[in-house]
Amino acid sequence: MPVIAVVGGQWGDEGKGKIIDLLAGRAHVVVRSQGGDNAGHTVVNPRGTFALHLVPAGIFNPATDCLIGPGVALNPEVLLAEIDALRERGVAADKLVISPRAHLVMPYHLVLDRLEEEARGPRAIGTTRRGIGPMYVDKVRRIGLVVGDLQDPVRLRERVSAAVERRNLQLARDFNAEPIDPRETASRYDQFAERIRPHIADTEPILERALRDGRTILLEGAHGTLLDLDHGSYPFVTTSSCTVGGLLNGAGIGPRHLTTALGVFKAYATRVGAGPMPTELDDEVGAHIRERGQEYGTRTGRPRRCGWFDAVAARHSVLVNGFHALAVTRLDILDALDELKVCIAYELHGQRIDHLPSQAEEVERCRPVWEGLKGWSSPTGNVQDWRELPTAARDYVRFLEDAVGVRAGLIGVGREREKTLFTGALP
Ligand code: IMP
């Protein structure tokens, strides 16, 4: 009864969507368990190119149950638009089930996300402005609305109107902002509810049955470990728990059931939004990686900051997640470079250190200690067997494995699902 967690090991955008889409062919259940539509997963498969934000990437396999678990931040409008866009392209969302425990993103969360970011000025986090942070704040304050509230139209209207009215006071007091119309919001949520209701059901019995019947469950991570609320570079983090532990909790599966924790890492590094990134390249190599890899945000279109692979930050991810294996993605993006670098340690206050400092200000001061490696200067996109990769490319992957202490089970050499090489190291 394999339970496989697929988690981003860096700052998100590692190519988890492709790996999930690939593994979903063999999965009976795929669960999205944290974050919201601040995530963006690009999936390229025989049905086309899709950008998913909330719908689990298992949706392309008609036999797979796709669950949105209790830990998710759900914007119903975004979800419905995504379902419609999928349907228009022949992908049905009939097997999508949403936990009543998941929390709802409300219009005032989006307004607050923008206003709070603006108020931060130069200390802005660079959020995706999807309202996810303010929604999780309400969840923790125990004043949030949940998907279960969509099930009773009368209760929903009352709760939405009351919540909007309460929040209008805060918007006026703290930001002198325009009020949101409570009745109009209640009507909109009523319309969303009608369409979402058929998808709402307790996810626990589905998971329990799947575990009992020995079915394969995939836990689909969003964002990345270095953006994790507890383990990332706080405050430049997202507001959910993006680690293996967070996924298990957000889905509602005990750790004893986990069989494989797969850490997805790009062969280099990218980050969107503010916060420290010791290996960032502000030069033509960084620009080359950005253009060749089309490193622009799926959610916001922002250019991603690009840099060399950071093995120190990656070891931190390996520790907090306990990865059994790695998926190294986008190796082909490095094809044209004749020299590569990997950060193997940092220099901080004149001393060499080999761990990621806890505080963002300290990480900001870290200077990378590099190890230079030979590039392979030849295309890898059509390679079909890992052993046929150029020697320097295999050496590069081996180097990353040794630097972080975990073997790579999968290697990505292109955007399409098939452009993934299995090394045999996947447990
Ligand atoms: P928020 O999650 O929108 O609050 O944004 C907080 C930080 O996390 C910002 O730096 C975002 O750019 C970043 N972030 C959130 N989700 C993702 C993602 O899926 N990929 C990459 N960065 C993300």
Coordinates of C-alpha atoms and ligand atoms in Angstrom, one line a residue:
M1 CA 0.0 0.0 0.0
P2 CA 2.4 2.7 -1.2
V3 CA 1.8 6.2 0.1
I4 CA 4.1 8.5 -1.9
A5 CA 4.7 12.1 -0.9
V6 CA 6.1 14.4 -3.7
V7 CA 7.6 17.5 -2.2
G8 CA 9.4 20.4 -3.5
G9 CA 13.0 20.6 -2.1
Q10 CA 13.7 24.2 -3.1
W11 CA 11.6 27.4 -3.4
G12 CA 8.8 25.9 -5.4
D13 CA 8.5 25.5 -9.2
E14 CA 10.7 22.4 -9.2
G15 CA 8.5 20.5 -11.6
K16 CA 6.3 18.6 -9.1
G17 CA 3.3 18.8 -11.5
K18 CA 5.1 16.8 -14.1
I19 CA 6.3 14.2 -11.6
I20 CA 2.8 13.8 -10.1
D21 CA 1.3 13.6 -13.6
L22 CA 3.8 10.9 -14.4
L23 CA 3.3 8.9 -11.2
A24 CA -0.5 9.4 -11.2
G25 CA -0.8 6.9 -14.0
R26 CA -0.2 4.3 -11.3
A27 CA -2.0 6.0 -8.5
H28 CA -5.5 5.4 -7.3
V29 CA -5.7 8.5 -5.2
V30 CA -4.0 11.9 -5.6
V31 CA -4.3 14.3 -2.7
R32 CA -3.6 18.0 -2.7
S33 CA -3.2 18.8 1.0
Q34 CA -1.8 22.3 1.6
G35 CA -1.6 25.8 0.1
G36 CA -4.0 27.2 -2.4
D37 CA -4.0 28.8 -5.8
N38 CA -0.8 30.6 -5.0
A39 CA 0.7 27.3 -6.4
G40 CA 1.0 26.7 -10.1
H41 CA 1.9 23.4 -11.6
T42 CA 2.6 23.1 -15.3
V43 CA 1.8 19.7 -16.7
V44 CA 2.6 18.8 -20.3
N45 CA 1.1 15.5 -21.4
P46 CA -0.4 14.0 -24.5
R47 CA -3.6 16.1 -23.9
G48 CA -1.7 19.4 -24.0
T49 CA -0.1 21.9 -21.7
F50 CA -2.0 22.7 -18.5
A51 CA -1.4 25.2 -15.7
L52 CA -3.0 23.8 -12.6
H53 CA -3.5 25.8 -9.4
L54 CA -5.9 23.8 -7.2
V55 CA -7.0 20.7 -9.0
P56 CA -4.6 17.8 -8.3
A57 CA -2.4 16.8 -11.2
G58 CA -3.9 13.3 -11.0
I59 CA -7.0 14.7 -12.9
F60 CA -5.7 13.5 -16.3
N61 CA -6.1 9.9 -15.3
P62 CA -9.8 9.2 -15.4
A63 CA -9.6 6.4 -12.9
T64 CA -7.8 8.4 -10.2
D65 CA -9.7 9.8 -7.2
C66 CA -8.5 13.4 -6.8
L67 CA -8.9 14.8 -3.3
I68 CA -8.5 18.4 -2.0
G69 CA -7.7 17.7 1.7
P70 CA -8.4 19.5 4.9
G71 CA -5.2 21.6 4.8
V72 CA -6.0 23.4 1.6
A73 CA -6.9 27.1 1.1
L74 CA -9.7 26.9 -1.4
N75 CA -10.8 29.9 -3.6
P76 CA -14.1 28.5 -5.0
E77 CA -14.0 30.9 -8.0
V78 CA -10.6 29.9 -9.0
L79 CA -11.4 26.2 -8.6
L80 CA -14.5 26.5 -10.8
A81 CA -12.7 28.4 -13.5
E82 CA -10.0 25.7 -13.5
I83 CA -12.7 22.9 -13.7
D84 CA -14.3 24.7 -16.6
A85 CA -11.0 25.2 -18.5
L86 CA -10.2 21.5 -18.0
R87 CA -13.7 20.5 -19.2
E88 CA -13.4 22.7 -22.3
R89 CA -10.3 20.7 -23.2
G90 CA -12.0 17.3 -22.6
V91 CA -10.7 16.7 -19.1
A92 CA -13.6 15.8 -16.7
A93 CA -13.4 16.6 -13.0
D94 CA -16.0 14.0 -12.0
K95 CA -13.6 12.3 -9.5
L96 CA -12.7 15.5 -7.7
V97 CA -13.7 15.4 -4.0
I98 CA -13.2 18.3 -1.6
S99 CA -13.0 18.0 2.2
P100 CA -15.5 20.1 4.1
R101 CA -12.7 20.9 6.5
A102 CA -10.7 22.9 3.9
H103 CA -10.9 26.6 4.4
L104 CA -12.4 29.2 2.0
V105 CA -10.5 32.1 0.5
M106 CA -12.8 35.1 0.6
P107 CA -12.7 38.3 -1.4
Y108 CA -11.4 40.3 1.6
H109 CA -8.5 38.0 1.9
L110 CA -7.4 39.0 -1.6
V111 CA -7.8 42.7 -0.7
L112 CA -5.9 42.3 2.6
D113 CA -3.1 40.4 0.9
R114 CA -2.6 43.4 -1.5
L115 CA -3.0 46.1 1.2
E116 CA -0.7 44.4 3.6
E117 CA 2.0 43.9 1.0
E118 CA 1.8 47.5 0.0
A119 CA 2.0 48.5 3.6
R120 CA 5.2 46.5 4.0
G121 CA 7.0 48.8 1.5
P122 CA 10.6 47.7 1.0
R123 CA 10.0 44.7 3.3
A124 CA 7.4 43.3 1.0
I125 CA 7.4 39.5 0.8
G126 CA 6.5 39.4 -2.8
T127 CA 3.4 37.3 -2.2
T128 CA 1.3 35.9 -5.1
R129 CA -1.6 38.1 -3.8
R130 CA -4.0 35.2 -3.9
G131 CA -5.2 35.9 -0.4
I132 CA -3.6 32.7 1.0
G133 CA -1.7 34.3 3.9
P134 CA -4.7 36.3 5.3
M135 CA -6.9 33.2 4.9
Y136 CA -4.6 31.0 7.0
V137 CA -4.5 33.9 9.6
D138 CA -8.3 33.6 9.9
K139 CA -8.0 29.8 10.2
V140 CA -5.6 30.1 13.1
R141 CA -7.8 32.8 14.7
R142 CA -10.7 30.3 14.4
I143 CA -12.9 32.7 12.5
G144 CA -12.5 31.2 9.0
L145 CA -15.3 29.9 6.7
V146 CA -14.9 26.3 5.6
V147 CA -16.0 24.3 2.5
G148 CA -18.6 22.6 4.8
D149 CA -20.3 26.0 5.0
L150 CA -21.1 25.7 1.3
Q151 CA -23.4 22.8 2.1
D152 CA -26.2 24.8 3.8
P153 CA -27.4 27.8 1.7
V154 CA -29.1 29.7 4.6
R155 CA -26.1 29.3 6.9
L156 CA -23.8 30.2 4.1
R157 CA -25.5 33.5 3.4
E158 CA -25.5 34.5 7.0
R159 CA -21.9 33.6 7.6
V160 CA -20.6 35.3 4.4
S161 CA -22.6 38.5 5.1
A162 CA -21.5 38.6 8.7
A163 CA -17.9 37.9 7.9
V164 CA -17.8 40.6 5.1
E165 CA -19.4 43.2 7.4
R166 CA -17.0 42.5 10.2
R167 CA -14.0 42.7 7.8
N168 CA -15.2 46.0 6.2
L169 CA -14.7 47.6 9.6
Q170 CA -11.1 46.5 9.7
L171 CA -10.5 47.5 6.1
A172 CA -11.8 51.0 6.8
R173 CA -10.0 51.3 10.1
D174 CA -6.6 50.0 9.1
F175 CA -6.4 50.9 5.5
N176 CA -9.2 53.4 4.8
A177 CA -10.2 51.0 2.1
E178 CA -13.5 50.7 0.2
P179 CA -16.0 48.3 1.7
I180 CA -16.9 45.0 0.0
D181 CA -20.6 44.4 -0.7
P182 CA -21.8 41.8 1.8
R183 CA -25.0 40.8 -0.1
E184 CA -23.3 40.6 -3.5
T185 CA -20.6 38.5 -2.0
A186 CA -23.2 36.2 -0.3
S187 CA -24.9 35.7 -3.7
R188 CA -21.7 34.9 -5.5
Y189 CA -20.7 32.4 -2.9
D190 CA -24.2 30.9 -3.1
Q191 CA -23.7 30.4 -6.8
F192 CA -20.2 28.9 -6.3
A193 CA -21.7 26.6 -3.6
E194 CA -24.3 25.2 -6.0
R195 CA -21.6 24.0 -8.4
I196 CA -19.1 22.9 -5.7
R197 CA -21.6 21.0 -3.6
P198 CA -21.5 17.7 -5.6
H199 CA -17.8 17.6 -5.0
I200 CA -17.9 18.0 -1.2
A201 CA -17.5 14.8 0.9
D202 CA -15.4 13.6 3.8
T203 CA -12.1 12.6 2.4
E204 CA -11.2 10.4 5.4
P205 CA -13.3 7.3 4.4
I206 CA -11.8 7.5 0.8
L207 CA -8.3 7.4 2.3
E208 CA -9.2 4.8 4.8
R209 CA -10.6 2.5 2.1
A210 CA -7.6 3.1 -0.2
L211 CA -5.2 2.3 2.7
R212 CA -7.1 -0.9 3.6
D213 CA -7.3 -2.1 0.0
G214 CA -3.6 -1.5 -0.6
R215 CA -4.1 1.2 -3.2
T216 CA -1.5 3.7 -4.2
I217 CA -1.9 7.2 -2.7
L218 CA 0.1 10.2 -4.0
L219 CA 0.4 13.3 -1.9
E220 CA 1.0 16.2 -4.1
G221 CA 3.1 18.9 -2.6
A222 CA 2.7 22.6 -3.4
H223 CA 5.4 25.4 -3.2
G224 CA 8.7 24.1 -1.7
T225 CA 10.4 23.3 1.6
L226 CA 12.4 26.5 1.6
L227 CA 9.1 28.4 1.6
D228 CA 7.8 26.4 4.5
L229 CA 6.3 28.4 7.3
D230 CA 8.4 26.7 10.0
H231 CA 11.5 25.6 8.0
G232 CA 11.8 28.3 5.4
S233 CA 13.5 31.7 5.4
Y234 CA 10.9 33.4 7.7
P235 CA 9.3 35.9 7.0
F236 CA 10.0 35.3 3.3
V237 CA 7.8 32.2 3.3
T238 CA 4.4 31.0 2.3
T239 CA 1.8 30.3 5.0
S240 CA 1.3 26.6 4.8
S241 CA 3.5 23.6 5.7
C242 CA 5.1 22.4 2.5
T243 CA 7.1 19.5 3.9
V244 CA 6.3 15.8 4.0
G245 CA 5.0 16.2 7.5
G246 CA 2.8 19.1 6.4
L247 CA 1.4 17.0 3.5
L248 CA 0.6 14.1 5.7
N249 CA -1.2 16.3 8.2
G250 CA -3.0 18.4 5.6
A251 CA -4.3 15.2 3.9
G252 CA -5.1 13.4 7.2
I253 CA -2.9 10.4 6.9
G254 CA -0.7 9.3 9.8
P255 CA 3.1 9.1 9.2
R256 CA 3.2 5.3 9.7
H257 CA 1.5 4.9 6.3
L258 CA 4.1 6.8 4.3
T259 CA 6.3 4.5 2.2
T260 CA 8.2 7.0 -0.1
A261 CA 9.1 10.6 0.3
L262 CA 10.3 11.9 -3.0
G263 CA 12.1 15.3 -3.1
V264 CA 11.8 17.2 -6.3
F265 CA 14.8 19.5 -7.1
K266 CA 15.6 21.4 -10.2
A267 CA 19.2 20.8 -11.5
Y268 CA 19.8 24.5 -10.6
A269 CA 17.9 26.9 -8.4
T270 CA 15.1 29.4 -8.9
R271 CA 13.1 31.6 -6.5
V272 CA 10.2 34.1 -7.0
G273 CA 9.4 36.8 -4.5
A274 CA 11.8 38.3 -2.0
G275 CA 14.1 36.6 0.5
P276 CA 17.6 35.3 0.6
M277 CA 19.0 33.1 -2.3
P278 CA 22.7 32.7 -1.8
T279 CA 23.4 31.2 -5.3
E280 CA 21.5 33.7 -7.3
L281 CA 23.2 34.7 -10.5
D282 CA 22.8 38.3 -11.5
D283 CA 24.7 37.8 -14.8
E284 CA 24.4 36.3 -18.3
V285 CA 24.4 32.7 -17.0
G286 CA 21.4 33.5 -14.8
A287 CA 19.7 35.2 -17.8
H288 CA 20.6 32.2 -20.0
I289 CA 19.0 29.8 -17.5
R290 CA 15.9 32.0 -17.2
E291 CA 15.4 32.2 -21.0
R292 CA 16.3 28.6 -21.8
G293 CA 14.1 27.3 -19.0
Q294 CA 11.4 29.9 -19.5
E295 CA 11.6 30.7 -15.8
Y296 CA 8.6 32.9 -15.4
G297 CA 6.0 32.3 -12.7
T298 CA 3.0 30.1 -13.6
R299 CA 0.9 32.0 -11.2
T300 CA 2.1 35.6 -11.6
G301 CA 4.3 35.7 -14.8
R302 CA 7.1 37.2 -12.8
P303 CA 10.6 36.5 -13.9
R304 CA 12.1 33.9 -11.6
R305 CA 15.5 34.6 -9.9
C306 CA 17.9 31.9 -11.2
G307 CA 21.1 30.5 -9.8
W308 CA 23.3 27.4 -9.3
F309 CA 22.2 24.4 -7.3
D310 CA 22.5 25.1 -3.6
A311 CA 23.5 21.8 -1.9
V312 CA 23.5 23.4 1.6
A313 CA 19.9 24.5 1.3
A314 CA 19.1 21.1 -0.3
R315 CA 20.6 19.2 2.7
H316 CA 18.3 21.3 5.0
S317 CA 15.4 20.1 2.9
V318 CA 16.6 16.5 3.0
L319 CA 16.8 16.7 6.8
V320 CA 13.4 18.2 7.5
N321 CA 11.6 15.9 4.9
G322 CA 13.6 12.7 5.2
F323 CA 13.6 12.1 1.5
H324 CA 14.0 8.5 0.3
A325 CA 14.9 9.6 -3.2
L326 CA 15.3 12.6 -5.4
A327 CA 13.7 13.6 -8.6
V328 CA 16.2 15.9 -10.4
T329 CA 14.3 18.0 -13.0
R330 CA 15.2 20.2 -15.9
L331 CA 18.7 18.8 -16.4
D332 CA 18.4 19.7 -20.1
I333 CA 18.3 23.4 -19.3
L334 CA 22.0 23.2 -18.5
D335 CA 22.9 21.5 -21.8
A336 CA 24.5 24.5 -23.4
L337 CA 26.8 25.4 -20.5
D338 CA 30.4 24.2 -20.6
E339 CA 31.0 24.9 -16.9
L340 CA 28.7 24.4 -14.0
K341 CA 28.9 25.3 -10.3
V342 CA 27.4 23.8 -7.2
C343 CA 27.3 25.6 -3.8
I344 CA 28.7 23.0 -1.3
A345 CA 29.1 25.3 1.7
Y346 CA 28.7 28.9 2.8
E347 CA 31.1 31.4 4.1
L348 CA 29.6 33.4 6.9
H349 CA 31.6 36.0 9.0
G350 CA 34.8 34.6 7.6
Q351 CA 34.0 31.0 8.6
R352 CA 33.0 28.1 6.5
I353 CA 29.7 26.6 7.5
D354 CA 27.8 23.7 6.0
H355 CA 24.3 24.3 7.3
L356 CA 21.5 26.7 6.4
P357 CA 21.3 29.5 9.1
S358 CA 17.8 29.9 10.6
Q359 CA 17.5 33.6 10.2
A360 CA 16.9 35.2 6.8
E361 CA 19.3 38.0 7.7
E362 CA 22.1 35.5 8.2
V363 CA 21.4 33.6 5.0
E364 CA 21.5 37.0 3.2
R365 CA 25.1 37.4 4.4
C366 CA 26.2 33.9 3.3
R367 CA 28.6 33.7 0.4
P368 CA 28.6 30.4 -1.5
V369 CA 31.7 28.1 -1.6
W370 CA 31.6 26.7 -5.1
E371 CA 32.7 23.4 -6.6
G372 CA 33.2 23.7 -10.3
L373 CA 32.1 20.9 -12.6
K374 CA 32.4 20.2 -16.3
G375 CA 29.3 20.8 -18.5
W376 CA 28.4 18.3 -21.2
S377 CA 27.6 20.8 -24.0
S378 CA 25.3 18.4 -25.8
P379 CA 21.5 18.0 -25.9
T380 CA 20.0 15.5 -23.4
G381 CA 16.3 16.1 -24.4
N382 CA 16.1 12.9 -26.5
V383 CA 18.0 10.6 -24.2
Q384 CA 15.8 7.7 -23.2
D385 CA 17.9 5.8 -20.8
W386 CA 19.8 7.3 -17.9
R387 CA 22.9 5.4 -18.7
E388 CA 22.9 7.1 -22.2
L389 CA 23.3 10.6 -20.7
P390 CA 26.7 12.2 -21.5
T391 CA 29.2 11.2 -18.9
A392 CA 29.5 14.8 -17.5
A393 CA 25.7 14.9 -17.1
R394 CA 25.8 11.7 -15.1
D395 CA 28.7 12.9 -13.1
Y396 CA 26.8 16.1 -12.3
V397 CA 23.8 14.2 -11.0
R398 CA 26.1 11.9 -9.0
F399 CA 27.7 15.0 -7.5
L400 CA 24.3 16.4 -6.5
E401 CA 23.4 13.0 -4.9
D402 CA 26.6 12.8 -3.0
A403 CA 26.3 16.5 -1.9
V404 CA 22.9 16.0 -0.4
G405 CA 23.2 12.3 0.6
V406 CA 20.2 10.9 -1.3
R407 CA 20.0 9.0 -4.6
A408 CA 18.1 10.3 -7.6
G409 CA 15.3 8.0 -8.8
L410 CA 14.1 10.2 -11.6
I411 CA 15.8 12.6 -13.9
G412 CA 13.9 15.1 -16.0
V413 CA 15.2 16.1 -19.4
G414 CA 12.2 17.9 -20.9
R415 CA 8.8 19.3 -20.2
E416 CA 6.8 16.3 -21.4
R417 CA 5.8 13.5 -19.2
E418 CA 7.9 11.0 -21.2
K419 CA 11.1 13.0 -20.8
T420 CA 11.8 11.5 -17.5
L421 CA 14.5 8.9 -16.9
F422 CA 14.1 6.2 -14.2
T423 CA 17.5 5.3 -12.7
G424 CA 16.2 2.3 -10.7
A425 CA 16.8 4.2 -7.3
L426 CA 13.1 4.8 -6.6
P427 CA 12.1 2.7 -3.6
Ligands
IMP1 P1 2.2 33.6 -0.8 O1 2.2 32.1 -0.7 O2 1.3 34.1 -1.9 O3 1.8 34.3 0.5 O4 3.6 34.1 -1.1 C1 4.7 34.0 -0.2 C2 6.0 33.7 -0.9 O5 5.9 32.4 -1.4 C3 6.3 34.6 -2.1 O6 7.7 34.7 -2.2 C4 5.8 33.8 -3.3 O7 6.4 34.1 -4.5 C5 6.2 32.4 -2.8 N1 5.4 31.3 -3.4 C6 4.1 30.9 -3.0 N2 3.7 29.9 -3.8 C7 4.7 29.6 -4.6 C8 4.9 28.6 -5.6 O8 4.0 27.7 -5.9 N3 6.0 28.6 -6.3 C9 7.0 29.5 -6.1 N4 6.9 30.5 -5.1 C10 5.7 30.5 -4.4

